[in-house]
Amino acid sequence: MRIESPAVAARLAELGVELRQGVSLRTLTSLGIGGETDILLLRRYEGLPEAISLLKREGIPYRFLGGGTNVLVVDRELPWVMLQLPLAPATAKIEGNRAYIDAAADLGGTVTYCAKNNLGGMEGLIGVPGSIGGALRMNAGAYGTQIGTYVRAVELYRGASGRIETLRGEDIHFDYRHTSFAPDDVMLRVELELPSKPYKEIVAGIKICNEKRRNSQPLNQKSAGCIFKNPHGGSAGRMIDELQLKGYRRGGAMVSDRHANFFVNTGEASSDDMLGLIDDVRKRVRSAFGVDLENEVIVWNN
Ligand code: EPU
């Protein structure tokens, strides 16, 4: 999708939006798959409500891209522009046990920053790629930690009202890889309440999680993390592994030979390769175990 109108481009610039034309989503997603579109980089998030109402008025469809680490984007010309906040520094404003963090901050870097201020609790999230905003939206979790546990407030753009609002933690529902945020809500800032811990203790916890992750996940390959959610009481990775599907491929898409719930782009995978592999593996698991695996990865294909 291209923004053709110079008037719209000029208004976006006034709102602090940088327009990058014809960017390939291959370069903005951890899977390295996706078609081209215009990227609207929001230099000042205060301009977001007006930018979105401008797009709505002009009939320009849009989607919001976070860190791009949990999304599979179709590799055709995309029918929407992408709004994105530029990556924020992995810092936080710390007041006692509270940390105030920009949604566009890198999750792992922020965990480390909080650790340096003797605030722990998020050790398990250290190797989870992506932004704080993406982690909030899906309640990212690993090694017994979920970010939702620590959320005290979220400042967000609400699609329903078209305004920036603040939600209290107790008014947000966080579940396993699921939250009560609406699809058109955009995370902007979060307030976390984290337990005090000595830095050394946090670092020891971080080391253990990093090692477990290094030993079990294909960290240096292009992936979107786990493809399927774990079914209640079960493990998608173990089931796929039991079917001996590690290394199983469709074109350039392959079930990781390290962790069977990671599907990797071995080089030139197309979105059809990846979608075909997901479909195929889901069918095999259904037929062998009678379990319908639900996607964890978000698929943007229309
Ligand atoms: N297993 C296998 N073969 C495999 C993979 C796993 O037998 O190929 C077995 C393991 O031996 C273990 C069990 O399955 O007994 C669970 O495996 P693991 O500890 O790797 O955890 P997981 O349930 O597969 C979840 C999250 C990960 C998170 C890890 C660590 C989901 C879908 N995945 O994986 O999150 O990093 O726990 O806490 O909840 C993600 O969200 O993208 C993600 C990678």
XYZ file of C-alpha atoms and ligand atoms in Angstrom:
346
model
C 0.000 0.000 0.000
C 1.406 3.344 -1.012
C 0.550 6.798 0.264
C 0.202 8.609 -3.052
C -1.226 11.926 -1.896
C 1.395 14.660 -1.254
C -1.155 16.419 1.014
C -1.456 13.338 3.245
C 2.331 12.916 3.302
C 2.740 16.586 4.283
C 0.158 16.337 7.089
C 1.842 13.185 8.402
C 5.162 15.042 8.495
C 3.522 17.827 10.536
C 2.352 15.193 13.010
C 5.912 13.957 13.482
C 5.477 10.881 11.287
C 8.361 9.849 9.048
C 7.173 8.184 5.852
C 9.375 5.397 4.491
C 8.104 4.236 1.153
C 8.086 0.688 -0.183
C 9.846 -1.054 2.705
C 10.056 -4.848 2.654
C 8.726 -6.514 5.780
C 11.477 -9.095 5.302
C 13.760 -6.514 6.851
C 11.436 -5.740 9.767
C 10.411 -9.209 10.941
C 12.464 -11.852 12.720
C 11.162 -14.500 10.286
C 12.532 -12.484 7.363
C 9.308 -12.917 5.380
C 6.839 -10.286 4.149
C 5.850 -8.036 1.265
C 6.394 -4.335 0.714
C 4.443 -1.399 2.050
C 4.883 2.152 3.340
C 6.119 2.435 6.918
C 4.910 5.315 9.069
C 7.423 5.854 11.823
C 5.947 7.844 14.704
C 8.627 10.136 16.043
C 6.250 11.544 18.700
C 3.567 9.233 19.940
C 1.410 12.214 20.903
C 0.749 12.521 17.158
C -0.724 9.024 17.004
C -4.452 9.804 17.494
C -4.368 12.441 14.769
C -2.309 10.297 12.414
C -4.779 7.434 12.785
C -7.818 9.656 12.271
C -6.140 11.053 9.148
C -5.619 7.521 7.797
C -9.235 6.638 8.613
C -10.545 9.793 6.917
C -8.464 9.084 3.821
C -9.562 5.417 3.770
C -5.987 4.162 4.135
C -5.924 0.800 5.947
C -3.185 0.447 8.551
C -1.732 -2.035 10.982
C 0.609 -1.536 13.871
C 3.964 -3.297 13.903
C 5.907 -3.748 17.149
C 9.260 -5.516 17.169
C 8.106 -7.863 14.367
C 9.238 -10.927 16.294
C 5.965 -12.829 16.547
C 4.366 -12.172 13.189
C 4.167 -13.992 9.863
C 3.414 -11.501 7.080
C 2.317 -12.565 3.610
C 4.926 -11.783 0.969
C 2.719 -10.004 -1.534
C 2.236 -6.212 -1.886
C 0.549 -5.450 1.436
C -2.924 -3.863 1.503
C -2.156 -1.740 4.580
C 0.494 0.740 5.649
C 2.416 -0.090 8.813
C 2.621 2.235 11.775
C 5.642 1.750 13.958
C 7.226 3.452 16.962
C 11.000 3.758 16.559
C 12.878 1.501 18.949
C 13.247 3.338 22.278
C 16.340 3.059 24.459
C 16.146 0.189 26.915
C 15.901 2.439 29.935
C 13.205 3.108 32.465
C 12.305 5.855 34.875
C 12.674 4.164 38.249
C 10.814 5.287 41.384
C 11.146 2.815 44.250
C 9.794 -0.498 42.968
C 8.081 1.095 39.999
C 9.585 1.209 36.509
C 8.046 3.424 33.811
C 8.986 2.144 30.364
C 8.290 3.137 26.743
C 6.468 0.425 24.802
C 9.011 0.599 21.991
C 11.897 -0.320 24.305
C 13.638 -3.623 23.723
C 12.331 -6.189 26.226
C 15.624 -7.941 27.007
C 17.551 -4.673 27.368
C 14.899 -3.365 29.748
C 15.115 -6.491 31.919
C 18.859 -5.834 32.239
C 18.348 -2.123 32.930
C 15.886 -2.903 35.728
C 18.322 -5.511 37.118
C 21.008 -2.829 37.373
C 18.561 -0.899 39.542
C 18.061 -3.982 41.730
C 14.610 -4.699 40.341
C 14.039 -8.326 39.376
C 11.182 -10.714 38.634
C 11.562 -10.660 34.866
C 14.659 -12.871 34.608
C 12.766 -15.491 32.564
C 11.993 -12.918 29.867
C 15.620 -12.088 29.185
C 15.974 -13.876 25.844
C 12.497 -13.141 24.520
C 13.029 -10.931 21.462
C 10.864 -7.919 20.675
C 9.550 -4.797 22.343
C 7.873 -4.152 25.686
C 4.680 -3.275 23.777
C 4.608 -6.600 21.924
C 5.308 -8.439 25.174
C 2.400 -6.658 26.857
C -0.037 -7.266 24.032
C 0.431 -11.029 24.152
C 1.503 -11.355 27.791
C 4.870 -12.777 26.809
C 6.194 -15.394 29.160
C 9.012 -17.855 29.677
C 10.476 -19.928 32.479
C 7.611 -19.275 34.853
C 7.463 -15.488 34.316
C 4.738 -13.555 32.512
C 5.028 -9.815 32.063
C 1.358 -9.273 33.019
C 2.140 -10.210 36.642
C 4.034 -6.943 37.090
C 1.811 -4.504 35.185
C 0.346 -1.708 37.313
C -0.764 0.620 34.510
C -0.612 0.907 30.737
C -0.839 4.105 28.717
C -2.242 3.257 25.320
C -3.986 4.576 22.254
C -7.483 3.104 22.295
C -8.927 2.299 18.917
C -12.473 2.491 20.332
C -12.253 6.080 21.620
C -9.500 7.358 19.317
C -7.735 8.754 22.397
C -4.698 8.100 24.550
C -5.864 6.625 27.860
C -4.393 4.938 30.921
C -5.654 1.548 32.094
C -4.949 0.242 35.576
C -3.361 -3.183 35.813
C -6.354 -4.647 37.660
C -8.613 -3.656 34.762
C -6.540 -5.632 32.238
C -6.980 -9.364 31.937
C -3.701 -11.266 31.412
C -3.853 -14.946 30.579
C -1.548 -17.483 28.908
C -0.388 -15.640 25.745
C -3.632 -13.658 25.807
C -4.792 -10.255 27.070
C -7.978 -8.199 27.084
C -6.470 -5.434 24.905
C -8.508 -4.751 21.744
C -6.800 -5.482 18.407
C -6.704 -1.763 17.586
C -5.219 -0.686 20.929
C -1.622 0.519 20.683
C 0.633 0.174 23.729
C 2.593 3.354 24.475
C 4.007 3.182 27.990
C 3.836 0.829 30.939
C 4.291 1.061 34.666
C 5.647 -2.133 36.222
C 5.995 -2.936 39.907
C 8.990 -5.233 40.324
C 10.376 -7.022 43.381
C 13.624 -5.671 44.875
C 16.497 -8.114 44.502
C 20.258 -7.785 44.670
C 21.779 -7.336 41.202
C 23.978 -10.422 41.609
C 20.982 -12.630 42.350
C 19.105 -11.334 39.296
C 22.144 -11.901 37.065
C 22.458 -15.486 38.335
C 18.795 -16.079 37.392
C 19.324 -14.471 33.984
C 22.336 -16.711 33.325
C 20.353 -19.865 34.075
C 17.507 -18.834 31.730
C 19.931 -17.814 28.973
C 21.649 -21.162 29.174
C 18.382 -23.134 29.089
C 17.284 -21.122 26.064
C 20.608 -21.526 24.258
C 20.454 -25.281 24.830
C 16.910 -25.752 23.571
C 16.033 -23.062 21.008
C 17.400 -22.123 17.552
C 18.484 -18.635 18.558
C 20.653 -17.858 15.550
C 18.082 -18.774 12.919
C 15.219 -16.719 11.526
C 12.073 -17.631 13.443
C 9.066 -16.126 15.190
C 9.611 -18.098 18.392
C 7.048 -20.784 19.083
C 4.566 -21.239 16.258
C 1.772 -22.846 18.307
C 0.467 -22.195 21.805
C 0.852 -25.122 24.125
C -2.449 -26.979 24.493
C -3.808 -27.148 28.037
C -1.524 -29.409 30.061
C 0.547 -30.396 27.022
C 3.523 -29.334 24.946
C 3.214 -28.546 21.236
C 6.985 -28.959 20.806
C 7.018 -32.410 22.382
C 4.092 -33.625 20.237
C 5.689 -32.400 17.000
C 8.981 -33.947 18.080
C 7.277 -37.282 18.845
C 6.007 -37.283 15.268
C 9.670 -37.033 14.240
C 9.059 -33.853 12.323
C 12.273 -32.040 13.290
C 13.935 -31.041 10.019
C 10.659 -31.519 8.079
C 10.387 -28.848 5.353
C 8.163 -27.057 2.905
C 10.388 -25.125 0.491
C 12.558 -22.845 2.621
C 10.467 -23.309 5.793
C 11.610 -25.991 8.213
C 10.652 -27.405 11.611
C 13.723 -26.552 13.685
C 15.950 -29.496 14.457
C 16.567 -27.945 17.875
C 13.030 -27.183 19.098
C 10.082 -28.649 17.209
C 7.722 -25.732 17.967
C 10.073 -23.272 16.228
C 9.715 -23.138 12.449
C 12.682 -21.490 10.789
C 13.266 -19.660 7.543
C 16.321 -21.439 6.165
C 16.999 -18.708 3.614
C 14.408 -17.940 0.993
C 11.189 -19.221 2.595
C 8.025 -17.709 1.163
C 4.973 -17.008 3.297
C 3.225 -19.850 1.447
C 6.046 -22.222 2.472
C 5.623 -21.215 6.106
C 1.807 -21.228 6.064
C 1.832 -24.603 4.305
C 4.187 -26.059 6.900
C 2.034 -24.735 9.757
C -1.084 -26.229 8.196
C 0.580 -29.543 7.486
C 2.023 -29.939 11.006
C -1.294 -28.914 12.603
C -3.089 -31.627 10.588
C -0.528 -34.269 11.551
C -0.822 -33.386 15.256
C -4.627 -33.436 15.034
C -4.648 -36.817 13.381
C -2.077 -38.371 15.770
C -3.156 -36.814 19.076
C -6.672 -35.447 18.444
C -5.404 -31.992 19.494
C -6.090 -28.809 17.523
C -3.045 -26.582 17.931
C -3.777 -22.874 18.026
C -1.318 -20.428 16.420
C 0.859 -18.441 18.754
C 2.383 -16.571 15.836
C 0.173 -13.802 14.452
C -0.552 -14.283 10.756
C -1.220 -11.236 8.561
C -2.394 -12.642 5.291
C -5.237 -10.457 4.085
N 10.279 -30.827 23.999
C 10.603 -31.882 23.216
N 11.039 -31.650 21.943
C 11.135 -30.403 21.437
C 10.799 -29.302 22.231
C 10.380 -29.553 23.529
O 10.502 -33.022 23.644
O 11.530 -30.269 20.268
C 9.865 -31.072 25.394
C 10.924 -30.573 26.377
O 11.902 -31.550 26.611
C 10.089 -30.273 27.609
C 8.743 -29.835 27.019
O 8.706 -30.319 25.693
O 9.892 -31.430 28.362
C 8.582 -28.330 27.048
O 9.632 -27.726 26.273
P 10.277 -26.299 26.616
O 10.749 -26.280 28.025
O 11.211 -25.960 25.543
O 9.068 -25.308 26.628
P 7.883 -25.098 25.593
O 6.617 -25.382 26.330
O 8.113 -25.798 24.318
C 7.467 -22.632 26.315
C 7.141 -21.372 25.599
C 8.418 -20.714 25.102
C 9.351 -20.462 26.271
C 9.648 -21.796 26.948
C 10.480 -21.642 28.207
C 4.982 -21.615 24.513
C 4.272 -21.908 23.252
N 6.307 -21.669 24.451
O 8.002 -23.536 25.344
O 8.059 -19.470 24.549
O 10.555 -19.862 25.840
O 8.396 -22.399 27.370
O 9.704 -21.189 29.255
O 4.352 -21.312 25.535
C 7.412 -18.292 22.565
O 6.463 -17.864 23.220
O 7.586 -17.980 21.369
C 8.340 -19.205 23.206
C 9.358 -19.707 22.582
